[in-house]
Amino acid sequence: MKRASEIGKKIFFGHVGICIILLCVIPVLFIGYSLFRGFDIKIEQMPAETEEDLIVVGFSQLGSESGWRTAHTASIQQALTKDAGYFLIFNNARQMQDNQIKAIRSFISQRVEYIVFAPVIEDGWDTVLQEAKSAGIPVIVTDRMVNVQDESLYTAWIGTDAKEEGKKAGRWLEDYLEQEGRQSEKINIVVLKGTVGSTAEIGRTKGFGEIAAQHGNWHILESVSAEFTANKAKEVMRSILQRYPEMDVLISQNDDMTMGAIEAMQEAGIRFGEGGDVTVISFDATRDALELVKEGRINVNVECNPVQGVYVDEIIQRLEKGEPVEKYYVVEEKVFTRENAAVFLEGRKY
């Protein structure tokens, strides 16, 4: 009997022990897997009860790849607060269009009153925006454009003129080379592009390209994507410097890429900026980059204004009153050089 009792205890406690271990280990494995898969990509859910007088807005941001993007997100969050009469549901898509489509469908299922989103790329939105339209939910597109067959699928677009930004960079280079007496000299140019297919990449590439095409002595040695990130730009720039030591001009389509590129040039002992061997043209005009413009390390910076939340608020308020809205809203932008950067730095919030 004693032997049987001992065996029974072993079986019982053995199974219990295994169960306890499994109960401890499985949740850990699940959490680890979730973190590995990016479990933080969650869509905030609307509470069961919200204050009836609040306007419910779903906002899908394409990611947080740059200082500019952070400022853009903050602009909308600061405009659509509870004090201003809004309940904002926020989603970070982490640079994935599938995540944004999932977020928009979640907003539709939650019956939000307005959808706001900054698209990762321009194509591929027709189906989900048709779903929003069928649900009677106005869609406001911000920052980047969408390429859809039926423009009635979105109510309004707010953003910057990326093509004009590219042209501004080209016109500045024209004037600069003329002032330097180099208008007839062979000019070797490298272009660091942003996310391929995004509005900023498409517009800035086309705009600068149109100006460059007017100058037979301007030679674009290479045009390559660095995905709007500093780390990728540094990696790409290291390779470019080995292939093109004769580079005269760097066109970098956002400040984060510019930061990475100039780090690579510093490490290689390349002189850049005012008085340097490489003229640096950047875009966005974030505060950190404008500090470098003031110091002469970046020659010129073409602004891409992220403060678009006030426009979103204005559009929603007009729609709430049954008033008409414009289809396109283009925000004001400037060009910064060493001569004017310091003045604007004083009040710069981003």
CSV table of N, CA, C and O in Angstrom, one decimal, residues 256-328:
chain,number,residue,atom,x,y,z
A,256,ASP,N,16.4,63.7,-41.7
A,256,ASP,CA,17.0,62.5,-41.0
A,256,ASP,C,18.0,61.8,-41.9
A,256,ASP,O,19.1,61.4,-41.5
A,257,MET,N,17.7,61.7,-43.2
A,257,MET,CA,18.7,61.2,-44.1
A,257,MET,C,19.9,62.1,-44.2
A,257,MET,O,21.0,61.6,-44.3
A,258,THR,N,19.7,63.4,-44.2
A,258,THR,CA,20.8,64.3,-44.3
A,258,THR,C,21.7,64.1,-43.1
A,258,THR,O,23.0,64.1,-43.2
A,259,MET,N,21.2,63.9,-41.9
A,259,MET,CA,22.0,63.7,-40.7
A,259,MET,C,22.9,62.4,-40.9
A,259,MET,O,24.0,62.4,-40.5
A,260,GLY,N,22.3,61.4,-41.4
A,260,GLY,CA,23.0,60.1,-41.6
A,260,GLY,C,24.1,60.3,-42.6
A,260,GLY,O,25.2,59.8,-42.5
A,261,ALA,N,23.8,61.0,-43.7
A,261,ALA,CA,24.7,61.2,-44.8
A,261,ALA,C,25.9,62.1,-44.4
A,261,ALA,O,27.1,61.8,-44.7
A,262,ILE,N,25.7,63.1,-43.6
A,262,ILE,CA,26.8,64.0,-43.2
A,262,ILE,C,27.7,63.3,-42.2
A,262,ILE,O,28.9,63.5,-42.1
A,263,GLU,N,27.1,62.4,-41.4
A,263,GLU,CA,27.9,61.5,-40.5
A,263,GLU,C,28.9,60.7,-41.3
A,263,GLU,O,30.1,60.6,-40.9
A,264,ALA,N,28.4,60.1,-42.4
A,264,ALA,CA,29.3,59.3,-43.3
A,264,ALA,C,30.3,60.2,-43.9
A,264,ALA,O,31.5,59.7,-44.0
A,265,MET,N,30.0,61.4,-44.3
A,265,MET,CA,31.0,62.3,-44.9
A,265,MET,C,32.0,62.7,-43.9
A,265,MET,O,33.2,62.8,-44.2
A,266,GLN,N,31.6,63.0,-42.6
A,266,GLN,CA,32.5,63.3,-41.6
A,266,GLN,C,33.5,62.2,-41.4
A,266,GLN,O,34.8,62.4,-41.2
A,267,GLU,N,33.0,61.0,-41.3
A,267,GLU,CA,33.9,59.8,-41.0
A,267,GLU,C,34.9,59.6,-42.2
A,267,GLU,O,36.0,59.2,-42.0
A,268,ALA,N,34.5,60.0,-43.4
A,268,ALA,CA,35.4,59.8,-44.6
A,268,ALA,C,36.3,61.0,-44.8
A,268,ALA,O,37.1,61.1,-45.7
A,269,GLY,N,36.1,62.1,-43.9
A,269,GLY,CA,37.0,63.3,-44.1
A,269,GLY,C,36.6,64.2,-45.2
A,269,GLY,O,37.4,65.0,-45.7
A,270,ILE,N,35.3,64.1,-45.6
A,270,ILE,CA,34.8,64.9,-46.7
A,270,ILE,C,34.3,66.3,-46.1
A,270,ILE,O,33.6,66.3,-45.2
A,271,ARG,N,34.8,67.4,-46.7
A,271,ARG,CA,34.3,68.7,-46.3
A,271,ARG,C,33.0,69.0,-47.0
A,271,ARG,O,32.9,68.8,-48.2
A,272,PHE,N,32.0,69.5,-46.2
A,272,PHE,CA,30.7,69.7,-46.8
A,272,PHE,C,30.1,71.0,-46.2
A,272,PHE,O,30.6,71.6,-45.3
A,273,GLY,N,29.0,71.5,-46.9
A,273,GLY,CA,28.4,72.7,-46.4
A,273,GLY,C,29.1,73.9,-47.0
A,273,GLY,O,29.9,73.8,-48.0
A,274,GLU,N,29.0,75.1,-46.4
A,274,GLU,CA,29.6,76.3,-46.9
A,274,GLU,C,31.1,76.2,-46.8
A,274,GLU,O,31.7,75.9,-45.8
A,275,GLY,N,31.7,76.5,-47.9
A,275,GLY,CA,33.2,76.4,-48.0
A,275,GLY,C,33.7,74.9,-48.2
A,275,GLY,O,34.9,74.7,-48.2
A,276,GLY,N,32.8,74.0,-48.3
A,276,GLY,CA,33.2,72.6,-48.4
A,276,GLY,C,33.2,72.1,-49.8
A,276,GLY,O,32.9,72.9,-50.8
A,277,ASP,N,33.5,70.8,-50.0
A,277,ASP,CA,33.6,70.2,-51.4
A,277,ASP,C,32.2,69.7,-51.8
A,277,ASP,O,32.0,69.6,-53.0
A,278,VAL,N,31.3,69.5,-50.9
A,278,VAL,CA,30.0,69.0,-51.2
A,278,VAL,C,28.9,70.0,-50.7
A,278,VAL,O,28.9,70.3,-49.5
A,279,THR,N,28.1,70.4,-51.6
A,279,THR,CA,27.0,71.3,-51.3
A,279,THR,C,25.8,70.4,-50.8
A,279,THR,O,25.5,69.5,-51.5
A,280,VAL,N,25.3,70.7,-49.7
A,280,VAL,CA,24.2,69.9,-49.1
A,280,VAL,C,22.9,70.6,-49.1
A,280,VAL,O,22.7,71.7,-48.6
A,281,ILE,N,21.9,70.0,-49.8
A,281,ILE,CA,20.5,70.5,-49.9
A,281,ILE,C,19.6,69.5,-49.2
A,281,ILE,O,19.6,68.3,-49.6
A,282,SER,N,18.9,70.0,-48.2
A,282,SER,CA,18.0,69.1,-47.4
A,282,SER,C,16.6,69.6,-47.5
A,282,SER,O,16.3,70.7,-48.0
A,283,PHE,N,15.7,68.7,-47.0
A,283,PHE,CA,14.2,69.0,-47.0
A,283,PHE,C,13.7,68.8,-45.6
A,283,PHE,O,14.1,67.9,-44.8
A,284,ASP,N,12.6,69.5,-45.2
A,284,ASP,CA,11.8,69.4,-44.0
A,284,ASP,C,12.0,70.6,-43.1
A,284,ASP,O,11.0,71.1,-42.6
A,285,ALA,N,13.3,71.0,-42.8
A,285,ALA,CA,13.5,72.1,-41.9
A,285,ALA,C,13.1,71.9,-40.5
A,285,ALA,O,12.4,72.7,-39.9
A,286,THR,N,13.5,70.7,-40.0
A,286,THR,CA,13.3,70.5,-38.5
A,286,THR,C,14.3,71.3,-37.7
A,286,THR,O,15.3,71.8,-38.3
A,287,ARG,N,14.1,71.4,-36.5
A,287,ARG,CA,14.9,72.3,-35.6
A,287,ARG,C,16.4,71.9,-35.6
A,287,ARG,O,17.2,72.8,-35.8
A,288,ASP,N,16.6,70.6,-35.5
A,288,ASP,CA,18.0,70.2,-35.4
A,288,ASP,C,18.8,70.5,-36.8
A,288,ASP,O,19.9,70.9,-36.8
A,289,ALA,N,18.0,70.3,-37.9
A,289,ALA,CA,18.6,70.6,-39.2
A,289,ALA,C,18.9,72.1,-39.4
A,289,ALA,O,19.9,72.5,-39.9
A,290,LEU,N,17.9,72.9,-38.9
A,290,LEU,CA,18.1,74.3,-39.0
A,290,LEU,C,19.3,74.9,-38.2
A,290,LEU,O,19.9,75.8,-38.6
A,291,GLU,N,19.6,74.2,-37.1
A,291,GLU,CA,20.8,74.5,-36.4
A,291,GLU,C,22.0,74.3,-37.2
A,291,GLU,O,23.0,75.1,-37.2
A,292,LEU,N,22.0,73.3,-38.0
A,292,LEU,CA,23.2,73.0,-38.9
A,292,LEU,C,23.2,74.0,-40.1
A,292,LEU,O,24.3,74.3,-40.6
A,293,VAL,N,22.0,74.4,-40.5
A,293,VAL,CA,22.0,75.5,-41.5
A,293,VAL,C,22.6,76.8,-41.0
A,293,VAL,O,23.4,77.4,-41.7
A,294,LYS,N,22.2,77.1,-39.8
A,294,LYS,CA,22.8,78.3,-39.1
A,294,LYS,C,24.3,78.2,-39.0
A,294,LYS,O,25.0,79.2,-39.2
A,295,GLU,N,24.8,77.0,-38.8
A,295,GLU,CA,26.2,76.8,-38.6
A,295,GLU,C,26.9,76.7,-40.0
A,295,GLU,O,28.2,76.7,-40.1
A,296,GLY,N,26.2,76.6,-41.1
A,296,GLY,CA,26.7,76.5,-42.4
A,296,GLY,C,27.1,75.1,-42.8
A,296,GLY,O,27.7,74.9,-43.9
A,297,ARG,N,26.7,74.1,-42.1
A,297,ARG,CA,27.0,72.7,-42.4
A,297,ARG,C,26.0,72.1,-43.4
A,297,ARG,O,26.3,71.2,-44.1
A,298,ILE,N,24.8,72.7,-43.4
A,298,ILE,CA,23.8,72.4,-44.5
A,298,ILE,C,23.6,73.7,-45.2
A,298,ILE,O,23.4,74.7,-44.6
A,299,ASN,N,23.8,73.7,-46.5
A,299,ASN,CA,23.7,74.9,-47.3
A,299,ASN,C,22.3,75.5,-47.4
A,299,ASN,O,22.1,76.7,-47.2
A,300,VAL,N,21.3,74.7,-47.6
A,300,VAL,CA,19.9,75.2,-47.7
A,300,VAL,C,19.0,74.1,-47.3
A,300,VAL,O,19.3,72.9,-47.4
A,301,ASN,N,17.8,74.5,-46.7
A,301,ASN,CA,16.8,73.5,-46.3
A,301,ASN,C,15.5,74.0,-46.7
A,301,ASN,O,15.0,75.1,-46.4
A,302,VAL,N,14.8,73.2,-47.5
A,302,VAL,CA,13.5,73.5,-48.1
A,302,VAL,C,12.4,73.0,-47.1
A,302,VAL,O,12.4,71.8,-46.8
A,303,GLU,N,11.6,73.8,-46.6
A,303,GLU,CA,10.7,73.5,-45.5
A,303,GLU,C,9.5,72.5,-46.1
A,303,GLU,O,9.0,72.7,-47.2
A,304,CYS,N,9.2,71.6,-45.2
A,304,CYS,CA,8.0,70.8,-45.4
A,304,CYS,C,7.2,70.9,-44.1
A,304,CYS,O,7.6,70.4,-43.1
A,305,ASN,N,6.2,71.7,-44.0
A,305,ASN,CA,5.5,72.1,-42.8
A,305,ASN,C,4.7,71.0,-42.2
A,305,ASN,O,3.7,70.6,-42.9
A,306,PRO,N,5.0,70.5,-41.0
A,306,PRO,CA,4.2,69.4,-40.5
A,306,PRO,C,3.0,69.9,-39.7
A,306,PRO,O,2.2,69.0,-39.2
A,307,VAL,N,2.8,71.1,-39.5
A,307,VAL,CA,1.8,71.7,-38.6
A,307,VAL,C,0.5,71.7,-39.4
A,307,VAL,O,0.1,72.7,-40.0
A,308,GLN,N,-0.2,70.5,-39.4
A,308,GLN,CA,-1.4,70.4,-40.3
A,308,GLN,C,-2.6,70.1,-39.4
A,308,GLN,O,-3.8,70.0,-40.0
A,309,GLY,N,-2.5,69.9,-38.1
A,309,GLY,CA,-3.6,69.6,-37.3
A,309,GLY,C,-4.7,70.7,-37.3
A,309,GLY,O,-5.9,70.4,-37.2
A,310,VAL,N,-4.3,72.0,-37.4
A,310,VAL,CA,-5.2,73.1,-37.4
A,310,VAL,C,-6.1,73.0,-38.6
A,310,VAL,O,-7.3,73.4,-38.5
A,311,TYR,N,-5.6,72.5,-39.7
A,311,TYR,CA,-6.4,72.4,-40.9
A,311,TYR,C,-7.4,71.3,-40.7
A,311,TYR,O,-8.6,71.4,-41.2
A,312,VAL,N,-7.0,70.2,-40.1
A,312,VAL,CA,-7.9,69.0,-39.9
A,312,VAL,C,-9.1,69.5,-39.0
A,312,VAL,O,-10.3,69.2,-39.3
A,313,ASP,N,-8.8,70.3,-38.0
A,313,ASP,CA,-9.8,70.8,-37.1
A,313,ASP,C,-10.8,71.7,-37.8
A,313,ASP,O,-12.0,71.6,-37.7
A,314,GLU,N,-10.2,72.6,-38.7
A,314,GLU,CA,-11.0,73.5,-39.4
A,314,GLU,C,-12.0,72.8,-40.4
A,314,GLU,O,-13.2,73.1,-40.5
A,315,ILE,N,-11.5,71.8,-41.1
A,315,ILE,CA,-12.3,71.0,-42.0
A,315,ILE,C,-13.5,70.3,-41.3
A,315,ILE,O,-14.6,70.4,-41.7
A,316,ILE,N,-13.1,69.7,-40.1
A,316,ILE,CA,-14.2,68.9,-39.4
A,316,ILE,C,-15.2,69.9,-38.9
A,316,ILE,O,-16.4,69.6,-39.0
A,317,GLN,N,-14.8,71.0,-38.4
A,317,GLN,CA,-15.7,72.0,-37.8
A,317,GLN,C,-16.7,72.5,-38.9
A,317,GLN,O,-17.9,72.7,-38.7
A,318,ARG,N,-16.1,72.7,-40.1
A,318,ARG,CA,-17.0,73.2,-41.2
A,318,ARG,C,-18.0,72.1,-41.6
A,318,ARG,O,-19.1,72.4,-41.9
A,319,LEU,N,-17.5,70.9,-41.7
A,319,LEU,CA,-18.4,69.8,-42.0
A,319,LEU,C,-19.5,69.6,-41.0
A,319,LEU,O,-20.6,69.3,-41.3
A,320,GLU,N,-19.1,69.8,-39.7
A,320,GLU,CA,-20.1,69.7,-38.6
A,320,GLU,C,-21.2,70.7,-38.8
A,320,GLU,O,-22.4,70.5,-38.4
A,321,LYS,N,-20.9,71.9,-39.4
A,321,LYS,CA,-21.9,72.9,-39.6
A,321,LYS,C,-22.6,72.8,-40.9
A,321,LYS,O,-23.4,73.7,-41.3
A,322,GLY,N,-22.2,71.8,-41.7
A,322,GLY,CA,-22.8,71.6,-43.0
A,322,GLY,C,-22.3,72.6,-44.1
A,322,GLY,O,-22.9,72.8,-45.1
A,323,GLU,N,-21.1,73.1,-43.8
A,323,GLU,CA,-20.5,74.1,-44.7
A,323,GLU,C,-19.6,73.4,-45.7
A,323,GLU,O,-19.0,72.3,-45.4
A,324,PRO,N,-19.4,73.9,-46.9
A,324,PRO,CA,-18.5,73.3,-47.9
A,324,PRO,C,-17.0,73.5,-47.5
A,324,PRO,O,-16.7,74.4,-46.8
A,325,VAL,N,-16.2,72.5,-47.9
A,325,VAL,CA,-14.8,72.6,-47.7
A,325,VAL,C,-14.0,72.5,-49.0
A,325,VAL,O,-14.6,72.0,-50.0
A,326,GLU,N,-12.8,72.9,-49.1
A,326,GLU,CA,-12.0,72.8,-50.2
A,326,GLU,C,-11.5,71.3,-50.4
A,326,GLU,O,-11.5,70.6,-49.4
A,327,LYS,N,-11.2,71.0,-51.6
A,327,LYS,CA,-10.7,69.6,-51.8
A,327,LYS,C,-9.2,69.5,-51.4
A,327,LYS,O,-8.8,68.5,-50.8
A,328,TYR,N,-8.5,70.5,-51.6
A,328,TYR,CA,-7.0,70.5,-51.3
A,328,TYR,C,-6.6,71.7,-50.5
A,328,TYR,O,-7.0,72.9,-50.8
